[in-house]
mmCIF file of C-alpha atoms in Angstrom:
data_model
loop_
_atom_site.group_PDB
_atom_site.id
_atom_site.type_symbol
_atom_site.label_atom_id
_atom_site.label_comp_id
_atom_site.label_asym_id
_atom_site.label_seq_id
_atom_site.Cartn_x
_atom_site.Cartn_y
_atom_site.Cartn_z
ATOM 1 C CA UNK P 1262 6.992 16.553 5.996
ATOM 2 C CA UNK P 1263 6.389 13.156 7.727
ATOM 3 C CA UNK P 1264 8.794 10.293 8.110
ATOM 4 C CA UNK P 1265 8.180 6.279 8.790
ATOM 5 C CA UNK P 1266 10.887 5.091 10.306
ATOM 6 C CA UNK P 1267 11.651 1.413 11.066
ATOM 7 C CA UNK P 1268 14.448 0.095 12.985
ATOM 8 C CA UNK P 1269 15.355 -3.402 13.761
ATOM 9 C CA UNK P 1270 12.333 -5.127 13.178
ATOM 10 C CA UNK P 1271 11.791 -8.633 13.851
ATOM 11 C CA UNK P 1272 8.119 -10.423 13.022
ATOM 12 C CA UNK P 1273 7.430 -14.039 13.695
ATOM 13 C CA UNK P 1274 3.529 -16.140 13.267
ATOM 14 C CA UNK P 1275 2.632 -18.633 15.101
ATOM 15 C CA UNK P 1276 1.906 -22.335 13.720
ATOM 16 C CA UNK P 1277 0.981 -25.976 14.487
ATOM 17 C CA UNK P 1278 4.943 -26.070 14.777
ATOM 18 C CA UNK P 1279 5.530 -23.190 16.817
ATOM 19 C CA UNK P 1280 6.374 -19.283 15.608
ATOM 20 C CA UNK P 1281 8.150 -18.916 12.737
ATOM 21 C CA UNK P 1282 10.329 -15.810 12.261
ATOM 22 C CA UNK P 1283 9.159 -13.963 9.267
ATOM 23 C CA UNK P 1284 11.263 -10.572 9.099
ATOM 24 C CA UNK P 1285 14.554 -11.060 10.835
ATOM 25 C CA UNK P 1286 15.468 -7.299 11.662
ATOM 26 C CA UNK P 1287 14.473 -4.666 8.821
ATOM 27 C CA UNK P 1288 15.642 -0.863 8.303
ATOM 28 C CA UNK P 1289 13.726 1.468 6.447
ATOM 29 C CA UNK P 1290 13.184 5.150 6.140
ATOM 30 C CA UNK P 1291 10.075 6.397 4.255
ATOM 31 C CA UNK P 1292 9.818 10.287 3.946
ATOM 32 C CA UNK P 1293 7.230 12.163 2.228
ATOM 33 C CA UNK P 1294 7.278 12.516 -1.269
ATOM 34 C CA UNK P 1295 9.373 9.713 -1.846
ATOM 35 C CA UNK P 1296 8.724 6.324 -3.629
ATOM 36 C CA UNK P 1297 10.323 3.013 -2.116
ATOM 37 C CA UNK P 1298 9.954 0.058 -4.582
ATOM 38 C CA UNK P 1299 10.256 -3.777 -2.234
ATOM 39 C CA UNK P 1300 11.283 -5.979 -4.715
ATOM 40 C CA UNK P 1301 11.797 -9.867 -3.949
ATOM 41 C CA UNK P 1302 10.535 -13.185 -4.124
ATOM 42 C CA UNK P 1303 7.926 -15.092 -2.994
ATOM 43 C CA UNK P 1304 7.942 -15.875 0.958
ATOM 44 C CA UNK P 1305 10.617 -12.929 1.336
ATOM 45 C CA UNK P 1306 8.521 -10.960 4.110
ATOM 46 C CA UNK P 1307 7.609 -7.895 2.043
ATOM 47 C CA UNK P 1308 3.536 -8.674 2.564
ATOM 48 C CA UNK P 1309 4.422 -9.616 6.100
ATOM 49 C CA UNK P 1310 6.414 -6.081 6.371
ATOM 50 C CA UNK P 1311 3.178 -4.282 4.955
ATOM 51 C CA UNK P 1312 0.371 -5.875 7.671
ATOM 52 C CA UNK P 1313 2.647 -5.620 10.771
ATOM 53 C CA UNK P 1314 2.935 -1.789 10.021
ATOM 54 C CA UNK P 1315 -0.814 -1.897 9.719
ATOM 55 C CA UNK P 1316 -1.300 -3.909 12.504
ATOM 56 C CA UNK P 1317 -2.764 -7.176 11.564
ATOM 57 C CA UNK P 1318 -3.049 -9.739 14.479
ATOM 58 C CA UNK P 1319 -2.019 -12.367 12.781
ATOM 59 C CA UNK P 1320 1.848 -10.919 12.624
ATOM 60 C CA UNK P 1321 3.987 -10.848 15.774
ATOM 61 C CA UNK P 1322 6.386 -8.240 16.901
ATOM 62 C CA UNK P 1323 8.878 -9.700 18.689
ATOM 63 C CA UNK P 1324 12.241 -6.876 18.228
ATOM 64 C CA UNK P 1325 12.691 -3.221 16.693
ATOM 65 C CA UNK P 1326 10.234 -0.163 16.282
ATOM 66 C CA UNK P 1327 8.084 1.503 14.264
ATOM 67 C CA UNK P 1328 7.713 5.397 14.383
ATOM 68 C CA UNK P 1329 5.916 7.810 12.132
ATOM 69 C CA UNK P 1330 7.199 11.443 13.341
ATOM 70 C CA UNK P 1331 8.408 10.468 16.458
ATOM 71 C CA UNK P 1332 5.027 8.865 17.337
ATOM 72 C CA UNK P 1333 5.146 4.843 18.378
ATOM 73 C CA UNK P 1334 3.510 3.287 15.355
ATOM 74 C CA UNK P 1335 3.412 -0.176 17.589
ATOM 75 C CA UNK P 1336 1.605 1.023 20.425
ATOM 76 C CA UNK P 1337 -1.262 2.071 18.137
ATOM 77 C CA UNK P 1338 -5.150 0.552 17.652
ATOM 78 C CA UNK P 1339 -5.432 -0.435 13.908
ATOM 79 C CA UNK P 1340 -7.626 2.611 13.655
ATOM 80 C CA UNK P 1341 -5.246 4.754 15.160
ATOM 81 C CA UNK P 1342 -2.862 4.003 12.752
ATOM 82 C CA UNK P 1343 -5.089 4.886 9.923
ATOM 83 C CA UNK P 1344 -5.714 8.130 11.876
ATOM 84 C CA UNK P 1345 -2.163 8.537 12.284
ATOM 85 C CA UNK P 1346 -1.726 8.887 8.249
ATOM 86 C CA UNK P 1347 -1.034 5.283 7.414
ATOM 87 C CA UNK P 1348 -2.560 3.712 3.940
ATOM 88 C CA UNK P 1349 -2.473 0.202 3.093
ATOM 89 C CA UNK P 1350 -4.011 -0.718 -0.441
ATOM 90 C CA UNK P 1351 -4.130 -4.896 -0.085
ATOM 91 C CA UNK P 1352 -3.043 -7.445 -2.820
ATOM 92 C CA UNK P 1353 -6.678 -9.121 -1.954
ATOM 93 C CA UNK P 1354 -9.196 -5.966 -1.121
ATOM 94 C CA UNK P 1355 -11.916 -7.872 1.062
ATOM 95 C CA UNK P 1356 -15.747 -7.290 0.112
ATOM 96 C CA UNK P 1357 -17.944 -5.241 2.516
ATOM 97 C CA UNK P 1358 -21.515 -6.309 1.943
ATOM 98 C CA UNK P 1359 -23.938 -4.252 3.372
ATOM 99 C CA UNK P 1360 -22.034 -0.837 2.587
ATOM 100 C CA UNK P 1361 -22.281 1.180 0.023
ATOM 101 C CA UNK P 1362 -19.056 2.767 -1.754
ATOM 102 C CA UNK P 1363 -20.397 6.109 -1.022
ATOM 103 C CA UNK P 1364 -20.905 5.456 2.305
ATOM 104 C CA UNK P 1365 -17.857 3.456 3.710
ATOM 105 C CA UNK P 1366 -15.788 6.460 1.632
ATOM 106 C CA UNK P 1367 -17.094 9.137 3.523
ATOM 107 C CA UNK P 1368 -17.336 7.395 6.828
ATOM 108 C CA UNK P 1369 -14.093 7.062 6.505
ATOM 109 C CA UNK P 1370 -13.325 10.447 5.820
ATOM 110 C CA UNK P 1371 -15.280 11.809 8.788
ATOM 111 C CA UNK P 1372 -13.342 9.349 10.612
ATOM 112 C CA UNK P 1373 -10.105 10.830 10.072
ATOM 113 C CA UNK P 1374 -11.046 14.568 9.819
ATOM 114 C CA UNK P 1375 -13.081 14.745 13.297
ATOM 115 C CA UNK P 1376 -16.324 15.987 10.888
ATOM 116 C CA UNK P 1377 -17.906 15.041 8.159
ATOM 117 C CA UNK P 1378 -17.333 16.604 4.833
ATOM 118 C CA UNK P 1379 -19.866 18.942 3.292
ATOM 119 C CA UNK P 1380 -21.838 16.788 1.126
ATOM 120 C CA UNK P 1381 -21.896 19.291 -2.041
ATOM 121 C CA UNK P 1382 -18.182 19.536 -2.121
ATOM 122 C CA UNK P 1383 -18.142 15.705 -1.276
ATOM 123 C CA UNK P 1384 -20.105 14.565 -3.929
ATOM 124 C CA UNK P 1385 -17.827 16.523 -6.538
ATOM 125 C CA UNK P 1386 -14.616 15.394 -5.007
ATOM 126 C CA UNK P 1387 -15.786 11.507 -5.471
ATOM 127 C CA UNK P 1388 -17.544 12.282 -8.738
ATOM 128 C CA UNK P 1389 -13.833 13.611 -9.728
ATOM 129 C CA UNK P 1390 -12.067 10.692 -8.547
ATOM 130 C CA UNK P 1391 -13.945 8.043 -10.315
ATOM 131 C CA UNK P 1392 -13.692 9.921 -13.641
ATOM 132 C CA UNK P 1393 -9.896 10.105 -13.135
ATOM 133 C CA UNK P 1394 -9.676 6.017 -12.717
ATOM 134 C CA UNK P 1395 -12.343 5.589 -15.121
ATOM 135 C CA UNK P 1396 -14.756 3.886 -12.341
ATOM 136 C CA UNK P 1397 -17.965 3.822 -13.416
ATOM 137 C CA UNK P 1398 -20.281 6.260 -11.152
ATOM 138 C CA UNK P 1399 -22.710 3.621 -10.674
ATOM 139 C CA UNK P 1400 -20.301 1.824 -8.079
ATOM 140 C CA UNK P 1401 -21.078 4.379 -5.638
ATOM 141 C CA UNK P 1402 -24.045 3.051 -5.055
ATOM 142 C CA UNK P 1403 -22.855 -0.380 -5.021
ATOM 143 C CA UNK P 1404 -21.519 -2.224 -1.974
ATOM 144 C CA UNK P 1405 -17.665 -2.257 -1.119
ATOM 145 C CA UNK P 1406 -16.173 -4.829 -3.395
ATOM 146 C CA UNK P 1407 -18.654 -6.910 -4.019
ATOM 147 C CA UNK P 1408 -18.627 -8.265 -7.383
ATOM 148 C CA UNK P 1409 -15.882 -5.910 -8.289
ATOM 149 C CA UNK P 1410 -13.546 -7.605 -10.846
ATOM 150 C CA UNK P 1411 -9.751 -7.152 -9.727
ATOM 151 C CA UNK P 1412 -8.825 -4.139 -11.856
ATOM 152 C CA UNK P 1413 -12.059 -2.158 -9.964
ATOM 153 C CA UNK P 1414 -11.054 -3.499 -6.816
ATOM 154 C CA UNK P 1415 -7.543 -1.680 -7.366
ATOM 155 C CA UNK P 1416 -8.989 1.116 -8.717
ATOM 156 C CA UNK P 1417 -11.269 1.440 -5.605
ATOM 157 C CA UNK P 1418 -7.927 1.491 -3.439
ATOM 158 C CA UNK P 1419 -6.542 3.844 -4.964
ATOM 159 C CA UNK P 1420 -9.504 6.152 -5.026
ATOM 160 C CA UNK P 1421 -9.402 5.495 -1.290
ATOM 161 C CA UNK P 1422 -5.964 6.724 -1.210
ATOM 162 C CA UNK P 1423 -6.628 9.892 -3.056
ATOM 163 C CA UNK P 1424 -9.609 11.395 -0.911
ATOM 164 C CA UNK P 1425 -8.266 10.131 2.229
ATOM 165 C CA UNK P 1426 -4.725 11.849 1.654
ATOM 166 C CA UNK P 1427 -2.589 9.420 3.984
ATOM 167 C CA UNK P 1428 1.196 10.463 5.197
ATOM 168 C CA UNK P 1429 2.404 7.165 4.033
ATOM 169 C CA UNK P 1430 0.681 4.308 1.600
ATOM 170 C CA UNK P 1431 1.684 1.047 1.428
ATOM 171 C CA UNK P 1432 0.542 -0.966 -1.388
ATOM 172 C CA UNK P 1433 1.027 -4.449 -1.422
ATOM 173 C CA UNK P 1434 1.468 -5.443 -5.150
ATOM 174 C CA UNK P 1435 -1.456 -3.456 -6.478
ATOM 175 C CA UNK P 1436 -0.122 -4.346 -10.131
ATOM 176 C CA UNK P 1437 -1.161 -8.174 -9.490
ATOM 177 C CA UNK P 1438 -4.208 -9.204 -11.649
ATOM 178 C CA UNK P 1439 -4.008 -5.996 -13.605
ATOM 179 C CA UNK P 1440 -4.179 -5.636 -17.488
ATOM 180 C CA UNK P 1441 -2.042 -2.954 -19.274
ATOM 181 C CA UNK P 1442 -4.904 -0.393 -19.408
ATOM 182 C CA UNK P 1443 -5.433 -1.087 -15.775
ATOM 183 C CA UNK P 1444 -2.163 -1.108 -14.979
ATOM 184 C CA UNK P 1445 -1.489 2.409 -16.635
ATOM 185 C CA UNK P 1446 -4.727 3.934 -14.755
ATOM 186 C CA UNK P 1447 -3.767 2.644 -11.300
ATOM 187 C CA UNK P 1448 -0.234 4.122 -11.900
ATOM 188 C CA UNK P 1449 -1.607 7.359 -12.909
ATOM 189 C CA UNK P 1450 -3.514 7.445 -9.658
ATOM 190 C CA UNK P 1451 -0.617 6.782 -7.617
ATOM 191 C CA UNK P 1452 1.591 9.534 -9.370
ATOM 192 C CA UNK P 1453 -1.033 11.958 -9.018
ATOM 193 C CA UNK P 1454 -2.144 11.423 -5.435
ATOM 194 C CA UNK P 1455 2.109 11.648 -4.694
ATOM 195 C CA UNK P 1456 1.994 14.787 -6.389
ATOM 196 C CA UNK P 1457 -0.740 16.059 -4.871
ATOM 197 C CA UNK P 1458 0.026 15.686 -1.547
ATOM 198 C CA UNK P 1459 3.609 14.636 -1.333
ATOM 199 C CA UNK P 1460 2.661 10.947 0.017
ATOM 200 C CA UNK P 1461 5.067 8.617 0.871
ATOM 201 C CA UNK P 1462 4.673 5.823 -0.998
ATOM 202 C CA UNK P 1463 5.912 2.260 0.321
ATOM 203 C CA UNK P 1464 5.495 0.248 -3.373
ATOM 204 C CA UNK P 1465 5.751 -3.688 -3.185
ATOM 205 C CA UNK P 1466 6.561 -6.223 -6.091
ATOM 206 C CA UNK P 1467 7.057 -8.227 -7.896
ATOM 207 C CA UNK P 1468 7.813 -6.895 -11.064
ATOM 208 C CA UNK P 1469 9.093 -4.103 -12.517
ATOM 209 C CA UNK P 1470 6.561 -3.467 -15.038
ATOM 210 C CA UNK P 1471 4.534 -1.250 -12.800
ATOM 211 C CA UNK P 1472 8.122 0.747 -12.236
ATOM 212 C CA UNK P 1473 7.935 1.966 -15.844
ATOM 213 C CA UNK P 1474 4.527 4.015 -14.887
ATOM 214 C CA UNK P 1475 5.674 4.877 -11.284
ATOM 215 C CA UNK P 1476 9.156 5.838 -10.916
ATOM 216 C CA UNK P 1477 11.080 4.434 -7.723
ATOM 217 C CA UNK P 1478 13.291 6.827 -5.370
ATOM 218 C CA UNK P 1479 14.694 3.750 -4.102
ATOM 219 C CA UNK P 1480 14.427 0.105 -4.613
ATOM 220 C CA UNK P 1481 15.091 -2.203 -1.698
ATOM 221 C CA UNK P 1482 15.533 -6.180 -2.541
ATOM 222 C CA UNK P 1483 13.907 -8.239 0.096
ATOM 223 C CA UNK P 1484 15.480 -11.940 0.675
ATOM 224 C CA UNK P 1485 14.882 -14.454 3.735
ATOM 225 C CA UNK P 1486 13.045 -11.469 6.024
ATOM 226 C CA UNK P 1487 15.840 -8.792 5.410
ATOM 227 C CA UNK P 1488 16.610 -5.877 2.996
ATOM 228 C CA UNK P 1489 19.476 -7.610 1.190
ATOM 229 C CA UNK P 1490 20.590 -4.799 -1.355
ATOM 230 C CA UNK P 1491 19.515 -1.296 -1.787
ATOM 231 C CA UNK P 1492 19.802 1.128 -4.562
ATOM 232 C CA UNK P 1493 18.081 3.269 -7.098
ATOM 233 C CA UNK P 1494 15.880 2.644 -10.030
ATOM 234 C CA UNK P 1495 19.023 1.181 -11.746
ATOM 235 C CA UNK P 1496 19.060 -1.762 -9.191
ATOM 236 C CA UNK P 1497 15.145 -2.560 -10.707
ATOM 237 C CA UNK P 1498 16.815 -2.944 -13.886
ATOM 238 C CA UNK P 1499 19.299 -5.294 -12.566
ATOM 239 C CA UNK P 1500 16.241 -7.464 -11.015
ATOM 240 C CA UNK P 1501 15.089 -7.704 -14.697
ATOM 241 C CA UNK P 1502 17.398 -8.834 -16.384
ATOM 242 C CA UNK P 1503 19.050 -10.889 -13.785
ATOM 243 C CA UNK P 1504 15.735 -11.881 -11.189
ATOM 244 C CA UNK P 1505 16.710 -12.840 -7.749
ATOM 245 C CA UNK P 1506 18.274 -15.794 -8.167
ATOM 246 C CA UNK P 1507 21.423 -14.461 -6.353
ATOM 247 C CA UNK P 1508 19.993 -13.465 -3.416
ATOM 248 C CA UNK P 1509 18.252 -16.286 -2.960
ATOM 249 C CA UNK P 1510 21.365 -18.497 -3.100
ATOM 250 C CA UNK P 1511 23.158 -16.001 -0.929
#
């Protein structure tokens, strides 16, 4: 069992202007096996929540802390916290020319297991993947991305999440720029790689359309850089039929 836990914490990026406070002081607990939906609108912080855990430059932390079993998430190398068991699947996967599918997947894996995986058992574990997400086994071969349209990109992440077995994935509206067939084998992915290895799976949104393939644990409304509301997958519903016009008034 692993556990992400964030306390107080306060983000801000800099501009022509000076910094701008992003996420004003956020709690969340992320166990394994457990699905947390970030719902909100646009500008609310829940991208911005997603790269500071990751450790993008761009986002300053400037209060709070960021643990994942006990260890200080903030104090980590980018690489470290990949190392460390934390996934993030991006709303905008960038292309890696140069480097092959094959190869960036299994670099990666050597990266995080200390040795590289033996290469018959390799091949059938990424063979197994891309039939699962429907990928064709061409893209192997192909370089990361790279003329990918944005359903493959998506399915790529998620194929990434399933043979590198992360403690915690965040994925930062992964639904975005999907079709309904898409949609559904993305979803599947997700389910299965939660199943499989009781990830803990940080879900952000949108829309509520990709909660009828994945089922939330818990649903937290983001508004003006804070978890305003909290609740189950009944609060989801709510955002449906009512949006979030209330909490951005509030």
């Amino acid at each position: 069992m692993s556990t992400l836990e964030i306390r107080g914490l306060k983000v801000s990026v800099d501009t022509e202007n000076g910094p701008i406070e992003i996420l004003k002081g956020v709690d969340l607990t992320i166990k394994s096996g457990e699905t947390h939906a970030i719902m909100g609108p646009n500008g609310s912080g829940k991208s911005t929540l997603a790269y500071s855990i990751a450790g993008h430059p761009k986002y300053n932390i400037t209060g709070g802390t960021v643990t994942l079993d006990g260890a200080d998430v903030l104090e980590m190398t980018v690489d470290e916290r990949a190392k460390a068991g934390i996934f993030l699947a991006m709303q905008y996967p960038v292309e890696v020319p140069g480097v092959s599918v094959s190869n960036f997947l299994r670099t990666a894996v050597t990266a995080l297991r200390g040795e590289a995986p033996k290469l018959r058992t390799w091949v059938g574990d990424v063979k197994a993947a891309m039939e699962a997400l429907s990928i064709d086994p061409s893209f192997a071969q192909r370089n990361v991305n790279e003329g990918f349209s944005g359903g493959e990109k998506k399915r790529h992440e998620i194929m990434q999440l399933e043979l590198l077995k992360p403690k915690i994935a965040i994925l930062d509206e992964t639904d975005s720029g999907l079709d309904v067939d898409a949609l559904r084998i993305v979803s599947e992915g997700v389910n299965r790689a939660k199943a499989n290895d009781a990830i803990g799976v940080v879900l952000i949104t949108h829309y509520t359309r990709i909660l009828r393939y994945i089922k939330p644990d818990f649903v937290h409304v983001f508004a003006n850089g804070k978890i305003v509301e909290e609740g189950g997958p009944e609060l989801a519903d709510k955002l449906e039929a009512n949006g979030y016009a209330e909490y951005v008034t509030a």
